[in-house]
Tab-separated table of C-alpha atoms in Angstrom:
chain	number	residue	atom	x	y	z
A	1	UNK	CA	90.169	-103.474	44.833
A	2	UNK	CA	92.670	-101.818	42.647
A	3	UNK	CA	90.795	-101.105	39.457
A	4	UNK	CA	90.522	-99.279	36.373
A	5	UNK	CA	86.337	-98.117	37.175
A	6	UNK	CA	83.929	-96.219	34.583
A	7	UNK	CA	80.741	-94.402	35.120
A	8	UNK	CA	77.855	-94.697	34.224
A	9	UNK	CA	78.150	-98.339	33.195
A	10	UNK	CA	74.885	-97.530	30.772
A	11	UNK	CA	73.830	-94.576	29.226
A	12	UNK	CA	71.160	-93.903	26.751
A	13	UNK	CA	69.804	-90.549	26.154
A	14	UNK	CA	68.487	-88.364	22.881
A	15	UNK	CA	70.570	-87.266	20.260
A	16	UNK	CA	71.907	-83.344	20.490
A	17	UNK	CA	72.019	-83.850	24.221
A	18	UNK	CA	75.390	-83.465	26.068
A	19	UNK	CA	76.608	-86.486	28.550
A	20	UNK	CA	79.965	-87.179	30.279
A	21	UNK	CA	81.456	-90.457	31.448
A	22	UNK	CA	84.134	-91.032	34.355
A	23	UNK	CA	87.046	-92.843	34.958
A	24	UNK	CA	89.013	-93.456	37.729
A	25	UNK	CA	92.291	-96.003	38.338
A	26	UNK	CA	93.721	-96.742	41.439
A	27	UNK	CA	97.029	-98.420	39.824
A	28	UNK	CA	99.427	-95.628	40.277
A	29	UNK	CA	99.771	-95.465	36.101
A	30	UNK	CA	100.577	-92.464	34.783
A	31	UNK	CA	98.711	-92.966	31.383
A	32	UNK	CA	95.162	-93.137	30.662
A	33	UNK	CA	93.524	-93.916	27.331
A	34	UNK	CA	89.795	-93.583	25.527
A	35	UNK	CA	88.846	-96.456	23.232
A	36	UNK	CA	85.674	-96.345	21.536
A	37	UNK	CA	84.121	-100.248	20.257
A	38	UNK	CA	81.501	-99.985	17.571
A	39	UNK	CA	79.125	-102.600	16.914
A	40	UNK	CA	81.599	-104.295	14.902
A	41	UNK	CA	83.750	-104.788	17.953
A	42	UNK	CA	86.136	-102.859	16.458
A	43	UNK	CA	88.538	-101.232	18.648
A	44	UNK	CA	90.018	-97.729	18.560
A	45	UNK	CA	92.218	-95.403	20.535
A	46	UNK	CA	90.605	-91.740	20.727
A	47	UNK	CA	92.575	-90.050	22.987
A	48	UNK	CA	95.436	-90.485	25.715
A	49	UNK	CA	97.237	-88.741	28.705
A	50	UNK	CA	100.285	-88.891	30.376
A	51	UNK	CA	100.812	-87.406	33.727
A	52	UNK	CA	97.773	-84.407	32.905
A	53	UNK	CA	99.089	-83.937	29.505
A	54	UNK	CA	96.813	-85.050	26.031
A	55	UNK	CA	99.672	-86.890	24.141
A	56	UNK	CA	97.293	-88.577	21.473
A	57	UNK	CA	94.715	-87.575	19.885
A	58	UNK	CA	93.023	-89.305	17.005
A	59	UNK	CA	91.146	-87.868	14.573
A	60	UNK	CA	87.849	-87.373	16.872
A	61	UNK	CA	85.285	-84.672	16.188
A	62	UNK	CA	85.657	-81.591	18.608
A	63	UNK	CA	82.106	-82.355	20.127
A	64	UNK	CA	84.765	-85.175	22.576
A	65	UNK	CA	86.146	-83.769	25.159
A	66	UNK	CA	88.767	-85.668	27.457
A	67	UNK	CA	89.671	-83.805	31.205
A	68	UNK	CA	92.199	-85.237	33.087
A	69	UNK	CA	92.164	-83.231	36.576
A	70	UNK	CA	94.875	-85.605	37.506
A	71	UNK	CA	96.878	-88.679	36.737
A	72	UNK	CA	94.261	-91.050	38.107
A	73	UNK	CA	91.320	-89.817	36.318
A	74	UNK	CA	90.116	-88.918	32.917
A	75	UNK	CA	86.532	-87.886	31.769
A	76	UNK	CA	85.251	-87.862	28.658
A	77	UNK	CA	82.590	-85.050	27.695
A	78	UNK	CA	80.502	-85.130	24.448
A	79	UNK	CA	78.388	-82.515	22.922
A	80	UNK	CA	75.506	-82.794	20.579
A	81	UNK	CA	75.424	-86.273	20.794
A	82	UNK	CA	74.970	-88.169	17.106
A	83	UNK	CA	73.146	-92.060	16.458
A	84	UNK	CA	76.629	-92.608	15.239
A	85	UNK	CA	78.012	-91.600	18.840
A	86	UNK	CA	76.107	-94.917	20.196
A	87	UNK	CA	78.973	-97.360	21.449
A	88	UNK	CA	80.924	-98.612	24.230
A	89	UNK	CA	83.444	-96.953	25.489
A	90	UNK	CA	86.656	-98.154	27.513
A	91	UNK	CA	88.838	-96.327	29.782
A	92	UNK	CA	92.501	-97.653	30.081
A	93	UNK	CA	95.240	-97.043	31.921
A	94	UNK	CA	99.078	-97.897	31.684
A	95	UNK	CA	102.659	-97.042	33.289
A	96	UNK	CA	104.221	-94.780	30.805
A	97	UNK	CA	108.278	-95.304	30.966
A	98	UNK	CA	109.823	-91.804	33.022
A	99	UNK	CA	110.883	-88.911	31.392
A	100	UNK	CA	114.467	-88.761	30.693
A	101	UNK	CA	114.754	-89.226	27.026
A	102	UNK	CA	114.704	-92.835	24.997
A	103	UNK	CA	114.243	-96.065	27.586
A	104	UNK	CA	114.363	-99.614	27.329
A	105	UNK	CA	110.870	-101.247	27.883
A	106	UNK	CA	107.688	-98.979	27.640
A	107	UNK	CA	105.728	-102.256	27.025
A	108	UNK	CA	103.356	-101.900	29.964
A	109	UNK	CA	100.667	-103.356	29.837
A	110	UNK	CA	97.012	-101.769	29.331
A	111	UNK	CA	94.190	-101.963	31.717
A	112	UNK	CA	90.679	-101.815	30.511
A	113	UNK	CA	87.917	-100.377	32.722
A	114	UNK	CA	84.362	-101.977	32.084
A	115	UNK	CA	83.432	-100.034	29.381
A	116	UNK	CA	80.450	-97.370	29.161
A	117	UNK	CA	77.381	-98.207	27.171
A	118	UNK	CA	76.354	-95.248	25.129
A	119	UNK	CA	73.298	-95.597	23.414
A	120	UNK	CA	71.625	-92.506	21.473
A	121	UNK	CA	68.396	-92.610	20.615
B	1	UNK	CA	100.161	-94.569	10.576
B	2	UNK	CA	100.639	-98.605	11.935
B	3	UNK	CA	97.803	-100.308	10.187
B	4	UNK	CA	96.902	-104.033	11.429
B	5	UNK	CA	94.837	-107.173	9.763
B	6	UNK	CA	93.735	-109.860	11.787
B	7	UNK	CA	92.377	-113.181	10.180
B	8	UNK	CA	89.773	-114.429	10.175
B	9	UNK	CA	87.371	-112.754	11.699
B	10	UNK	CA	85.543	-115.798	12.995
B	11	UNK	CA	86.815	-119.065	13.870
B	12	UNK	CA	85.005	-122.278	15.013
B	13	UNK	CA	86.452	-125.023	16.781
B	14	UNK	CA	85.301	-128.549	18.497
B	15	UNK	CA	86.936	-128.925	22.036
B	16	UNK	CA	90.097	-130.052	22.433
B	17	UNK	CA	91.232	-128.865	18.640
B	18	UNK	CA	93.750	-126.143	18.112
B	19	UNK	CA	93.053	-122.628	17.239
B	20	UNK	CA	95.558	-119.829	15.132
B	21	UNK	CA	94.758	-116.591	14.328
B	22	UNK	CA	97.252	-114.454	12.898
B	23	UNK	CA	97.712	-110.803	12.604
B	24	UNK	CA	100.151	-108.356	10.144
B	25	UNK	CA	101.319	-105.419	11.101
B	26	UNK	CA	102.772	-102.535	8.755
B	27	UNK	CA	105.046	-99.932	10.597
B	28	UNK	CA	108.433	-101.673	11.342
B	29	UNK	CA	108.668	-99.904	14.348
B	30	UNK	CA	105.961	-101.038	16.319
B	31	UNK	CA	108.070	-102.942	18.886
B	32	UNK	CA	105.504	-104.777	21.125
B	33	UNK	CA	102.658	-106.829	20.217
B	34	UNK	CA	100.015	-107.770	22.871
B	35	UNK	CA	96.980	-110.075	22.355
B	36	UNK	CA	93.668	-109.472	24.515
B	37	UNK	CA	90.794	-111.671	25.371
B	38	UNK	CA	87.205	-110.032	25.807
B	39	UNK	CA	84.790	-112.149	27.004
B	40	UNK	CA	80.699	-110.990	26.255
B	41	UNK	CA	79.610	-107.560	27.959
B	42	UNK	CA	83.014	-107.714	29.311
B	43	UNK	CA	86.430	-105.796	29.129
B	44	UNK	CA	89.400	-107.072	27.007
B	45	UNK	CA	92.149	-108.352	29.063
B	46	UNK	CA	95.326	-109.359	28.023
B	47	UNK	CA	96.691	-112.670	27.795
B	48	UNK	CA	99.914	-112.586	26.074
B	49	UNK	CA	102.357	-110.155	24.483
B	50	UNK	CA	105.733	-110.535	23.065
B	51	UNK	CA	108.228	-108.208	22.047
B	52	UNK	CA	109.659	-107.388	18.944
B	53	UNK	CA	112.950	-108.733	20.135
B	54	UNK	CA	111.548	-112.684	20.674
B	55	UNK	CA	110.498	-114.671	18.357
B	56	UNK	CA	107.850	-117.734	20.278
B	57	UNK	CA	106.524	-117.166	23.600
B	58	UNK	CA	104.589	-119.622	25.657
B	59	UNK	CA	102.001	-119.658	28.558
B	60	UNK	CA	100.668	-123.196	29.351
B	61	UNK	CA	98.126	-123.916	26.208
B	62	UNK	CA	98.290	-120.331	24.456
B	63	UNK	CA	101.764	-119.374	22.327
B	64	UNK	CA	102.864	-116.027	20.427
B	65	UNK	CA	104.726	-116.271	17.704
B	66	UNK	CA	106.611	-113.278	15.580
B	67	UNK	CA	108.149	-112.968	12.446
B	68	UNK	CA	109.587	-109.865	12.415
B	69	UNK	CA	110.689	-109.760	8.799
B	70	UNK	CA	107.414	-110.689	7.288
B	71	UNK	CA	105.755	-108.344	9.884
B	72	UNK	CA	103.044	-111.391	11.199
B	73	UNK	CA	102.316	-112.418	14.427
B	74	UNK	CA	100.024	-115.300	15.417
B	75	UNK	CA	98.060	-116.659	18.168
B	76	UNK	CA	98.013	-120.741	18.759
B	77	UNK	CA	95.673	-122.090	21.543
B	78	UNK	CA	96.066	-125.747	21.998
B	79	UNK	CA	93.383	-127.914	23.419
B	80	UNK	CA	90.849	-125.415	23.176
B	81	UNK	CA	87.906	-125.425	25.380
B	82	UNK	CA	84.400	-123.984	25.667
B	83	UNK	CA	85.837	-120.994	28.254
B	84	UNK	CA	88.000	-119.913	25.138
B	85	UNK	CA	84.810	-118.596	23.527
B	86	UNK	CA	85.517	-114.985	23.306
B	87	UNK	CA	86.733	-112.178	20.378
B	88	UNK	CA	90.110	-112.162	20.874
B	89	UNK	CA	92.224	-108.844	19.318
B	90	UNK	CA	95.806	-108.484	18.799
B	91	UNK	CA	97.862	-105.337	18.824
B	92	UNK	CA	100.719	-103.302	17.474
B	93	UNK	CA	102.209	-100.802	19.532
B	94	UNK	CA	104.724	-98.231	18.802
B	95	UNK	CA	107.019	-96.427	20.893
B	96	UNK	CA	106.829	-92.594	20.609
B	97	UNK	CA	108.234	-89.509	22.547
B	98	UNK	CA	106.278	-86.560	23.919
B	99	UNK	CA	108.020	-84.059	26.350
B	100	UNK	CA	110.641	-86.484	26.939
B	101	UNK	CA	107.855	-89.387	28.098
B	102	UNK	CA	108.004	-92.429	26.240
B	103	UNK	CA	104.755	-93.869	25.493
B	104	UNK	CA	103.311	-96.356	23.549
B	105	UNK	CA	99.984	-96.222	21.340
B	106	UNK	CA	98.270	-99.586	20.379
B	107	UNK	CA	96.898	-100.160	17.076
B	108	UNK	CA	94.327	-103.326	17.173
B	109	UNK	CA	93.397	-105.475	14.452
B	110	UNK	CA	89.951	-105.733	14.162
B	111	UNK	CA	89.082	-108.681	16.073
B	112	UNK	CA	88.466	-112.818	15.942
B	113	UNK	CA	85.334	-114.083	17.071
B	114	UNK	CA	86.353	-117.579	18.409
B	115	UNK	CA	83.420	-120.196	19.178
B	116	UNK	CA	84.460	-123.928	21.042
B	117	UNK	CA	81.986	-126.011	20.866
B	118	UNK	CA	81.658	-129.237	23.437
């Protein structure tokens, strides 16, 4: 199936611990996104890569990490995990316009992955 | 930074009634303006999106609407029914450069919890 996929689907562990989550799309995008979702459902980009490259990143503390070995995956590391840490997390991905300077469109749309479950105890 | 307020935050309905929720946007250059459904435990998908250059869009009972100069955007369901429970979000995005890759980055409002009842 072509997917956006995340793992671990759950995660709980104890606070100052370190944990990583994957994420892998088969879509051929180019872009790949980390949202975080408090308990307030609230929604909000954390960081995003085009083609290998970090070209946002939000004001996130430096314990998150995002890899992106290549344009189909991105993993998101976190150190000395916090109770505030606990969330869901969604990967996303998208088709970025080419380079090549200003382009019509760009309004591709975003695939979610299933979200991570991170619960610190 | 693009800020965006969605209203309300919850919204009940009996089945078959219509259901708006409407979203404002502040940066006039956010240029596309998608609207996802995310059902319980699960991922939010999209439904709809316009663009900045349309003013009413329409997919069978859901329709987009955009006023560009008052910077609002709103989300009508018509006959609503109980599989249009969900928190539905809308979104701003704006078109940026970065090594000559244009991108966009969505901004989402903070959310609708809708509720159909039979």
């Amino acid at each position: 199936d072509t997917a956006v996929s995340q793992t671990p689907k759950y995660l709980v562990t104890q606070m100052g611990n370190d944990k990583s989550i994957k994420c892998e799309q088969n879509l051929g995008h180019d872009t790949m996104y980390w949202y975080k979702q408090d308990s307030k459902k609230f929604l909000k980009i954390m960081f995003s890569y085009n083609n290998k490259e970090l070209i946002i990143n939000e004001t996130v503390p430096n314990r998150f990490s995002p890899k992106s070995p290549d344009k189909a995956h991105l993993n998101l590391h976190i150190n000395s995990l916090e109770l505030g840490d606990s969330a869901v997390y969604f990967c996303a991905s998208s088709q970025a316009n080419g380079r090549g300077g200003l382009v019509s469109g760009g309004y591709n749309e975003q695939f979610f992955g299933p979200g991570t479950r991170l619960t610190v105890l | 930074g693009e800020n965006v307020e969605q209203h309300p935050s919850t919204l009940s309905v009996q089945e078959g009634d219509s259901a708006v929720i409407k979203c404002t946007y502040s940066d006039s250059a956010s240029n596309y303006f998608p609207w996802y459904k995310q059902e319980l435990g699960k991922r939010p998908q999209l439904i709809i999106d316009i663009r900045s250059n349309v003013g009413e869009k329409k997919d069978q009972r859901i329709a987009v609407t955009l006023n560009k100069t008052a910077k609002h955007f709103s989300l009508h369901i018509t006959e609503t029914q109980p599989e249009d429970s969900a928190v539905y979000f809308c979104a701003a995005r704006i078109r940026a450069n970065a090594g000559g890759t244009s991108y966009g980055k969505l901004t989402f409002g903070q959310g609708t919890i809708l509720t159909v009842h039979p």
